[in-house]
Each structure stands twice: as C-alpha cells, then as structure tokens.
Amino acid sequence: GLRLAGSDQRELAALVADGDYARAATVADAQLARDPDDAGAKTIGTEAILKAKLAEWIEEIDDGGFDDAGAMLADMKAQVRHNAEAQALLAELDWVADIERFVDARGGPDASIRIYEDETAIQALLRRWQDDTKAHQRALARVANVVPEFRDLHAAALTHLRRLESDESVYLAAIGRLDDTTAAELAAGRAEGLSAVLDDYAGKYPRLAGIDRLRDDLRQYVALERDLRERRLGPLVARLATLQFVTPPFQRQFAQLGAGALPSAETVSRYRSASDAWRKGETAQALDGLRQIDAGPWADAAAIELARKEAVAREFDALQRGAKGGTGKGSDAGTRDDRLLAFHASLDPDEDVFFVRATEGEVGAMRGKALARAAELLERADATWSAYRTSGGIGGEQRLESAVSPKFGAQARRLADAHADATQGMRLHKMLKADVAERWRRLADEIDAEAALQRQSLQELHMVLEPGVLRAKLALIGGTER
C-alpha cells in the first residue's frame, strides 16, 4: 500500500513538473475518489485545475463572455468533483463571475439603481459575501497566489463589492423608505400628495432609476381613485379594461381595493354589455342592461347613468321628430337648432359616439352657429366663474357646515354652472375640430381644477359630515370632467 501511494504521488509530481495541469487535476481527483482524505491530492488537484483553466476563464470574464465562462467553470467543477477543497474555491469564482456579470449588465459600477429590479440581486450578492467574509477573502487570496493573472479581476470584484455595499446603505435604504411612504399614503387616501414625494426622491438620489414607472402608476391610480370617489361607473369600467400597475406598492393597493371598493365582475360585465349596445345605437338593449344592475354597492351609480342615458335618448327622439315635422323656417327652426347644438355639446364624445355621429352632419352644416354657441357658453362660464371668485369661492368653513347653507348653495351652483358651460363649450370646439383660444383653455382648466378640488375636499369630510348632507353638497357642485 505504501508503495502504491508513493507511486501516485510521484505521478502527480511528474505531471505538475511537466506543466500538464489538466491531467494532474484528473489524476488527483481519481485518487480522491479512492481516498477522500488524501490531503496531498486535494492540494495538488486544486492548484492544478486553477493553473490549467483559470487564465482562459479570466479572459472570458474580461471580454464579457459570462455564459461561456459559466460553462467553463461547470467543466472545471466536473473535473474535480471529488475534491471538496477545489469545489470551495470554484464556488468563490462563481461569486466573482456573478458580481461582474451584474455590474456589466447594468452598465458599470456607476450605473443607475433600478427600483424594484436591482435590490434583490444586490442583496443576494452581498449576503453571499457577508455569510463568512474572512473565509471568502482567504479563498480568493489563495486563488490569486496560485494564478497571478487573477489579481486584477480579484481587485475589480472587491471594488465592485464595496460600491454595492455603499449602494445598499444609501440607495436601497432610500428605496425601502420610498416603498413604505408610498404604501402608507395610498392606504390613507393621499395618493395625489405622492407626486411631490417622487420629485423629492428624484432630486436627492440622481442614480435612482424607475421613478417614471411609479409616476405612471400614480397617474393611473389617481384617476382610478377619482372615479371611485365620485362613483362614476362608466369611466371606472372603461379604465379597468386598460389598467395595469407595474410597481409593487400600487399592485398591493389595487389588490386591496378589489376586496370591496371595485364593482363586482358581474356588474362590470353587465355595464360593458350595456355600454357596447349604447355605442352601437341599440338604445333599448342598453337601457334594459343598465336596469338589471339594480342591486349591490354600485346600483346607485348605475341608476344615475341610466337616467342620463334615458334623457339623451328622449332628447334625440324629440330632435328626430322635429326634423321630420318639416318646419324649416321661423322660430321653430331656430328653437330646434338651439336644442340640437345644446344636445350635441352635452354628449360624451366616447360614450355617446352613436349620437355624436348621428348629429354631427347637421351641426357641421351650421358650423358658424355652432361656434357662436360655443363662444356664448364660454363667455357665460367666464362671467359665472368671475362671480364665484368675487364672492370668495367655497371655503373650508362652508364645507364643514352641518347643513347646506344659502351661501354654500349659491356658490356651488355658480361653480356647477360655470363648469357645465365650460365643458359644453370645449366639447363643441372638440367635436367641430375647431381651434380653441388659449384664454378659454386656461378658463376651462381653472374651473375644472376648482370643481375637482371642492369634490375631493368634501369627500375627505366623509367621517365628519352626515351622509345625506355630503351627498347634497356633492350633487350641487356637480361633475369634474370635461
């Protein structure tokens, strides 16, 4: 036995002396398969596999050939599969390859930190190093002693490690705080305030990437929250068809909304069917569909939409009968023209598309009169808006009143009338594809913003005001969309 063992050692020594490191690693592994505790075979086999293959592996890493380097490392591990010592060092090289691949894929150590993308990878790389830092340091130092060509890559990996540790303490900590703040503000119903928070983080952390995705999700969520707050079933159902949140805090908050705040799948399905029929001009079918939504938390919103559509259908039928009556002269014709323009301006360009198309020919034929009507509406909105502002608007003390006071009622009606006139005037311009003076755009935006602010402010008092009073005040202010 001693003679055979000495023969194995002599063969290994001869292979190493001849520089046949690959063969030496194979022979050493065969010895270890017979005797796992052969310390000499472990040492010679470990150093032999490194000297045989590592220089080529380093070249692949330096050239960005990480997949080929991974395949090479797998072959090295297979060649010394009985050598636990070699396996441990090769595992360290796996970590070096992973950190270099990560840094290269991001565009270098100074690249941006991508929110909700890079955190897991950075933390995983750091945890692998921190589980036994001294052991990792000794292992990589040994590799560098065996293969001097490894020293530059070793130094680069440690530099990248230190940068990732800094990124974890600064940027990953900031991402954690931002995530917590976003979740808290969404849960508290203060989504609109997050815009300033995102601006603040973008300014303080210039390497933070992915804030635009949060902004996109915030924009969608604010619109969704407004539809929910104002109980607008039509816009809400339309929005749900295209809604897609991509960041975790908004995905979590949306999942929580689905537990009760959102309309049920049955309500959504029935409304969509009714809406599709309405758009096609199948009026009776659409109205019957809305009448079926007569139970559940969204039945009241469906009833409001049903009443609106019934009014549109009645007015359209009346206009059609007037056209067939044949009175094309005098005051009757003038009255019908005015009603037609008012009807056309009141339509929703998307939801009421059938009626828009059915009347746009007649409205287009009297384009001049239609534009004059739009101007009249906007002028009236301007006058009403001026009266609203001159009278002091609607302050917090009026919103907090336990009843609808005469002052609140007068101001709310001014705001609602100004909003309705501005909305119809802008819609007429849009339907006629006519240019709108910047003055009117600013006016409509101001009125729209004030109506939205007043509605939101009232909604925030839902825990203070008696429900009937809140509903009455909201009804007086009216809608907020143009």
XYZ file of C-alpha atoms in Angstrom:
482
model
C 0.000 0.000 0.000
C 2.773 2.412 0.833
C 4.495 1.580 -2.438
C 1.282 2.264 -4.443
C 0.618 5.535 -2.599
C 4.124 6.712 -3.302
C 3.647 5.847 -6.951
C 0.525 8.051 -7.155
C 2.345 10.979 -5.579
C 5.283 10.528 -7.942
C 2.912 10.537 -10.945
C 1.236 13.737 -9.778
C 4.577 15.400 -9.138
C 5.763 14.432 -12.604
C 2.626 15.782 -14.284
C 2.932 19.092 -12.413
C 6.639 19.320 -13.252
C 5.816 18.821 -16.946
C 3.095 21.516 -16.786
C 0.341 19.014 -17.617
C -2.039 20.591 -15.088
C -5.251 19.301 -16.628
C -4.034 15.703 -16.444
C -2.750 16.286 -12.936
C -6.179 17.513 -11.798
C -7.817 14.415 -13.288
C -5.348 12.011 -11.663
C -5.702 13.786 -8.306
C -9.490 13.525 -8.490
C -9.215 9.804 -9.224
C -7.049 9.410 -6.125
C -9.618 11.331 -4.076
C -12.364 9.054 -5.343
C -10.442 6.207 -3.696
C -9.257 8.173 -0.669
C -11.321 11.328 0.079
C -8.964 12.325 2.903
C -5.796 12.453 0.791
C -4.654 15.998 1.673
C -1.821 15.992 -0.837
C -4.109 15.043 -3.699
C -6.553 17.784 -2.654
C -3.871 20.457 -2.677
C -2.221 19.351 -5.925
C -5.574 18.807 -7.661
C -6.876 22.227 -6.577
C -3.827 24.128 -7.759
C -3.624 22.068 -10.947
C -7.206 22.794 -12.046
C -6.688 26.501 -11.395
C -3.431 26.618 -13.353
C -4.937 24.587 -16.173
C -8.136 26.528 -16.766
C -8.305 29.797 -14.861
C -6.394 32.055 -17.264
C -8.815 31.223 -20.084
C -11.774 31.733 -17.732
C -10.423 35.163 -16.745
C -10.216 36.176 -20.421
C -13.867 35.247 -20.935
C -14.925 37.316 -17.903
C -12.859 40.306 -19.074
C -14.444 40.059 -22.554
C -17.982 39.831 -21.150
C -18.422 36.198 -22.192
C -20.200 35.256 -18.995
C -22.162 32.341 -20.442
C -19.002 30.744 -21.863
C -17.199 31.413 -18.584
C -20.048 29.711 -16.737
C -19.771 26.652 -18.974
C -16.004 26.538 -18.408
C -16.462 26.724 -14.645
C -19.007 23.897 -14.770
C -16.476 21.743 -16.645
C -13.829 22.568 -14.050
C -16.177 21.518 -11.246
C -16.976 18.246 -13.036
C -13.281 17.515 -13.496
C -12.614 17.775 -9.748
C -15.931 16.585 -8.414
C -14.309 14.531 -5.642
C -12.161 17.441 -4.473
C -14.045 19.411 -1.815
C -11.189 21.901 -1.499
C -11.275 22.724 -5.209
C -15.047 22.885 -5.216
C -14.973 25.532 -2.484
C -12.559 27.737 -4.458
C -14.536 27.302 -7.660
C -17.668 28.399 -5.782
C -15.831 31.619 -4.936
C -15.187 32.109 -8.650
C -18.924 31.665 -9.217
C -19.498 34.659 -6.944
C -16.840 36.705 -8.781
C -18.494 35.875 -12.105
C -21.940 36.790 -10.765
C -20.863 40.166 -9.409
C -19.016 41.014 -12.642
C -21.977 39.917 -14.761
C -24.332 42.056 -12.680
C -22.126 45.156 -12.868
C -21.574 44.686 -16.607
C -25.290 44.195 -17.338
C -26.140 47.431 -15.518
C -23.582 49.420 -17.491
C -20.806 49.666 -14.924
C -20.428 50.355 -11.202
C -21.783 53.908 -11.526
C -24.959 52.877 -13.368
C -28.403 53.695 -12.033
C -30.129 51.605 -9.375
C -33.380 50.326 -10.839
C -36.239 50.408 -8.340
C -37.886 47.017 -7.780
C -35.349 45.347 -10.097
C -31.821 45.580 -8.697
C -32.453 45.317 -4.955
C -32.820 41.534 -4.803
C -29.703 40.877 -6.895
C -27.585 43.347 -4.915
C -28.693 41.933 -1.574
C -28.121 38.349 -2.729
C -24.573 39.123 -3.858
C -23.801 40.911 -0.600
C -25.317 38.192 1.602
C -23.192 35.549 -0.127
C -20.097 37.562 0.723
C -21.151 38.513 4.239
C -22.045 34.981 5.353
C -18.279 34.426 6.066
C -16.288 37.398 4.833
C -12.905 36.245 6.160
C -13.238 32.808 4.601
C -14.108 34.344 1.233
C -11.155 36.720 1.474
C -8.734 33.857 2.232
C -10.097 31.741 -0.600
C -9.787 34.465 -3.249
C -6.327 35.409 -1.974
C -5.246 31.789 -2.422
C -6.574 31.731 -5.981
C -4.588 34.907 -6.716
C -1.426 33.324 -5.264
C -1.812 30.231 -7.435
C -2.713 32.163 -10.607
C -1.271 35.711 -10.541
C -3.360 36.681 -13.583
C -6.386 36.575 -11.285
C -5.188 39.510 -9.174
C -6.640 42.265 -11.386
C -10.032 40.574 -11.579
C -9.888 39.937 -7.839
C -9.250 43.639 -7.183
C -12.039 44.689 -9.565
C -14.538 42.343 -7.888
C -13.693 43.740 -4.444
C -14.035 47.307 -5.754
C -17.449 46.459 -7.156
C -18.342 44.790 -3.864
C -17.553 47.970 -1.925
C -19.643 50.036 -4.348
C -22.600 47.679 -3.940
C -22.259 47.893 -0.166
C -22.431 51.688 -0.472
C -25.434 51.421 -2.795
C -27.165 49.182 -0.277
C -26.666 51.611 2.581
C -27.768 54.671 0.570
C -29.946 53.736 -2.391
C -31.536 50.502 -1.233
C -32.352 52.144 2.084
C -33.940 55.047 0.180
C -35.967 52.629 -1.954
C -37.218 50.942 1.212
C -38.316 54.254 2.691
C -39.974 55.279 -0.575
C -41.857 51.997 -0.737
C -43.075 52.402 2.852
C -44.121 56.022 2.240
C -45.946 55.140 -0.975
C -47.838 52.296 0.680
C -48.801 54.465 3.653
C -50.017 57.382 1.531
C -52.051 55.103 -0.715
C -53.654 53.393 2.259
C -54.515 56.786 3.779
C -56.148 58.015 0.558
C -53.489 60.657 -0.076
C -52.261 59.432 -3.450
C -52.091 62.870 -5.060
C -49.517 64.008 -2.492
C -47.101 61.329 -3.707
C -46.178 63.408 -6.745
C -44.163 65.765 -4.537
C -42.587 62.794 -2.744
C -41.392 61.300 -6.028
C -39.998 64.659 -7.115
C -38.093 64.889 -3.829
C -36.551 61.428 -4.208
C -35.613 62.084 -7.836
C -33.728 65.198 -6.727
C -31.977 63.629 -3.739
C -30.982 60.350 -5.404
C -29.886 61.038 -9.003
C -28.881 57.405 -9.652
C -32.331 56.139 -8.741
C -33.990 54.782 -11.897
C -37.584 53.625 -12.265
C -39.317 56.615 -10.700
C -41.067 57.169 -14.036
C -42.791 53.805 -13.601
C -44.007 54.943 -10.192
C -45.239 58.181 -11.743
C -47.162 56.227 -14.407
C -48.752 54.029 -11.766
C -49.560 57.093 -9.668
C -51.254 58.790 -12.621
C -53.409 55.693 -13.210
C -54.212 55.298 -9.538
C -55.214 58.937 -9.010
C -57.627 58.659 -11.941
C -58.977 55.372 -10.580
C -59.361 56.826 -7.097
C -61.233 59.830 -8.531
C -63.655 57.543 -10.376
C -64.232 55.547 -7.197
C -64.647 58.635 -5.045
C -67.099 60.246 -7.430
C -68.958 56.987 -8.140
C -68.589 57.285 -11.922
C -69.348 53.780 -13.081
C -68.859 54.364 -16.814
C -65.355 55.854 -16.687
C -64.408 53.353 -13.983
C -65.412 50.316 -16.047
C -63.614 51.729 -19.089
C -60.492 52.353 -17.014
C -60.464 48.856 -15.535
C -60.179 47.417 -19.051
C -56.778 49.051 -19.599
C -55.467 49.439 -16.052
C -52.077 47.840 -15.423
C -49.932 48.598 -12.396
C -46.283 47.535 -12.652
C -44.816 48.563 -9.279
C -45.393 46.574 -6.058
C -46.988 49.258 -3.826
C -49.630 50.074 -6.419
C -50.221 46.396 -7.200
C -50.759 45.685 -3.493
C -53.094 48.648 -3.048
C -55.126 47.713 -6.125
C -55.475 44.149 -4.816
C -56.870 45.559 -1.575
C -59.351 47.710 -3.484
C -60.645 44.645 -5.256
C -61.865 43.247 -1.958
C -64.901 45.559 -1.934
C -64.385 49.001 -3.355
C -64.429 47.961 -7.011
C -67.620 46.857 -8.777
C -68.128 43.112 -8.991
C -67.247 41.135 -12.113
C -70.979 40.716 -12.814
C -71.602 44.462 -12.577
C -68.643 45.200 -14.848
C -69.820 42.619 -17.393
C -73.382 43.957 -17.456
C -72.240 47.549 -17.744
C -69.850 46.746 -20.584
C -72.579 44.952 -22.487
C -74.925 47.910 -21.984
C -72.207 50.374 -22.985
C -71.363 48.428 -26.145
C -75.035 48.397 -27.136
C -75.321 52.142 -26.422
C -72.338 52.922 -28.618
C -73.937 50.979 -31.459
C -77.217 52.859 -31.104
C -79.063 49.851 -29.659
C -80.773 52.121 -27.164
C -83.450 49.824 -25.769
C -80.983 46.985 -25.185
C -78.551 49.336 -23.456
C -81.180 50.779 -21.136
C -82.502 47.313 -20.265
C -78.968 46.223 -19.429
C -78.477 49.124 -17.044
C -81.808 48.413 -15.369
C -80.506 44.943 -14.494
C -77.817 46.495 -12.254
C -80.376 47.022 -9.522
C -78.528 45.569 -6.527
C -75.154 45.857 -4.893
C -72.985 48.828 -3.885
C -72.862 50.244 -7.422
C -76.610 50.142 -8.121
C -76.955 53.868 -7.335
C -74.225 54.787 -9.823
C -75.857 52.602 -12.469
C -79.178 54.333 -11.795
C -77.595 57.753 -12.344
C -76.091 56.607 -15.629
C -79.419 55.071 -16.633
C -81.191 58.383 -16.013
C -78.607 60.251 -18.089
C -78.889 57.858 -20.991
C -82.695 57.919 -20.857
C -82.564 61.731 -21.070
C -80.189 61.551 -24.055
C -82.448 59.040 -25.809
C -85.573 61.169 -25.182
C -83.941 64.342 -26.463
C -82.580 62.589 -29.534
C -86.030 61.170 -30.355
C -87.557 64.619 -29.896
C -84.985 66.175 -32.237
C -85.612 63.462 -34.808
C -89.362 64.053 -34.654
C -88.756 67.792 -35.018
C -86.669 67.219 -38.144
C -89.375 65.070 -39.681
C -92.028 67.656 -38.806
C -90.693 69.750 -41.666
C -90.776 73.224 -40.088
C -87.662 74.632 -41.641
C -88.396 78.323 -41.112
C -89.020 80.798 -38.354
C -88.742 80.391 -34.652
C -89.415 76.640 -34.673
C -86.324 76.042 -36.795
C -84.319 78.363 -34.591
C -85.521 76.598 -31.464
C -84.611 73.186 -32.877
C -81.161 74.410 -33.943
C -80.509 75.690 -30.451
C -81.682 72.416 -28.941
C -79.553 70.439 -31.379
C -76.453 72.442 -30.518
C -77.125 72.109 -26.799
C -77.715 68.375 -27.223
C -74.560 67.883 -29.286
C -72.461 69.812 -26.780
C -73.808 67.751 -23.866
C -72.748 64.416 -25.369
C -69.748 62.434 -24.182
C -67.504 62.030 -27.269
C -66.605 58.459 -26.306
C -69.629 57.016 -24.563
C -72.259 58.763 -26.737
C -70.417 58.213 -30.010
C -73.537 56.972 -31.837
C -75.438 60.182 -31.100
C -72.392 62.320 -31.874
C -72.169 60.772 -35.325
C -75.912 60.947 -35.842
C -75.965 64.713 -35.257
C -72.531 65.869 -36.408
C -73.666 66.301 -40.004
C -76.382 68.773 -39.056
C -74.142 70.520 -36.562
C -71.365 70.744 -39.133
C -73.757 72.297 -41.635
C -74.348 75.148 -39.210
C -70.699 75.364 -38.102
C -70.807 79.115 -37.718
C -73.803 78.979 -35.458
C -72.258 76.109 -33.503
C -69.055 78.065 -32.896
C -71.106 81.071 -31.883
C -72.949 78.838 -29.424
C -69.608 77.578 -28.052
C -68.381 81.141 -27.631
C -71.613 82.068 -25.863
C -71.213 79.147 -23.467
C -67.599 80.037 -22.686
C -68.406 83.708 -22.186
C -71.174 82.736 -19.799
C -68.848 80.359 -17.975
C -66.330 83.194 -17.652
C -68.918 85.514 -16.144
C -70.186 82.891 -13.707
C -66.627 81.932 -12.734
C -65.818 85.581 -12.051
C -68.883 85.872 -9.841
C -67.840 82.713 -7.981
C -64.357 84.034 -7.295
C -65.564 87.539 -6.429
C -67.864 86.004 -3.822
C -64.908 84.210 -2.227
C -65.282 80.698 -3.582
C -66.165 77.889 -1.189
C -64.100 77.842 1.988
C -63.477 75.104 4.490
C -65.943 76.508 6.985
C -68.754 76.248 4.435
C -67.825 72.666 3.561
C -67.887 71.804 7.276
C -71.390 73.229 7.857
C -73.826 70.606 9.109
C -76.426 71.722 6.547
C -76.450 73.244 3.074
C -76.358 76.952 3.852
C -77.696 79.547 1.373
C -74.147 80.807 0.758
C -72.803 77.329 0.053
C -75.754 76.579 -2.218
C -75.303 79.799 -4.212
C -71.566 79.292 -4.643
C -71.926 75.597 -5.506
C -74.499 76.433 -8.196
C -72.184 79.099 -9.643
C -69.329 76.611 -9.782
C -71.518 73.861 -11.264
C -72.989 76.225 -13.890
C -69.567 77.576 -14.856
C -68.246 74.032 -15.147
C -71.195 72.827 -17.233
C -70.975 75.784 -19.642
C -67.184 75.500 -19.983
C -67.472 71.747 -20.546
C -70.068 72.109 -23.281
C -68.223 74.972 -24.951
C -64.986 72.989 -25.066
C -66.798 69.883 -26.298
C -68.321 71.802 -29.187
C -64.879 73.005 -30.241
C -63.537 69.465 -29.999
C -66.395 67.930 -31.976
C -66.101 70.601 -34.661
C -62.302 70.169 -34.688
C -62.020 73.911 -34.207
C -59.105 75.728 -32.615
C -59.651 76.989 -29.088
C -58.201 80.265 -27.860
C -55.651 79.847 -25.080
C -57.815 82.071 -22.900
C -60.650 79.544 -22.997
C -58.297 76.619 -22.328
C -56.996 78.324 -19.212
C -60.529 79.170 -18.088
C -61.760 75.596 -18.532
C -58.707 74.193 -16.715
C -59.167 76.570 -13.777
C -62.847 75.742 -13.392
C -62.187 72.023 -13.754
C -59.433 72.130 -11.130
C -61.619 74.034 -8.660
C -64.552 71.637 -9.110
C -62.233 68.661 -8.595
C -60.687 70.285 -5.508
C -64.061 71.023 -3.941
C -65.309 67.484 -4.545
C -62.133 65.951 -3.139
C -62.214 68.225 -0.109
C -65.811 67.263 0.585
C -65.040 63.555 0.175
C -62.321 63.881 2.799
C -65.027 65.011 5.256
C -66.997 61.756 4.926
C -66.210 60.908 8.566
C -67.434 64.325 9.732
C -70.486 65.205 7.641
C -73.775 63.389 7.814
C -74.070 61.243 4.634
C -77.199 62.993 3.368
C -75.599 66.420 3.745
C -72.433 65.231 1.999
C -74.423 63.826 -0.916
C -76.428 67.054 -1.213
C -73.286 69.197 -1.297
C -71.604 66.968 -3.840
C -74.709 66.992 -6.010
C -74.778 70.809 -6.009
C -71.138 71.030 -7.133
C -71.695 68.531 -9.931
C -69.145 66.685 -12.059
C -65.496 67.459 -12.690
C -64.700 66.094 -16.129
C -64.568 67.991 -19.395
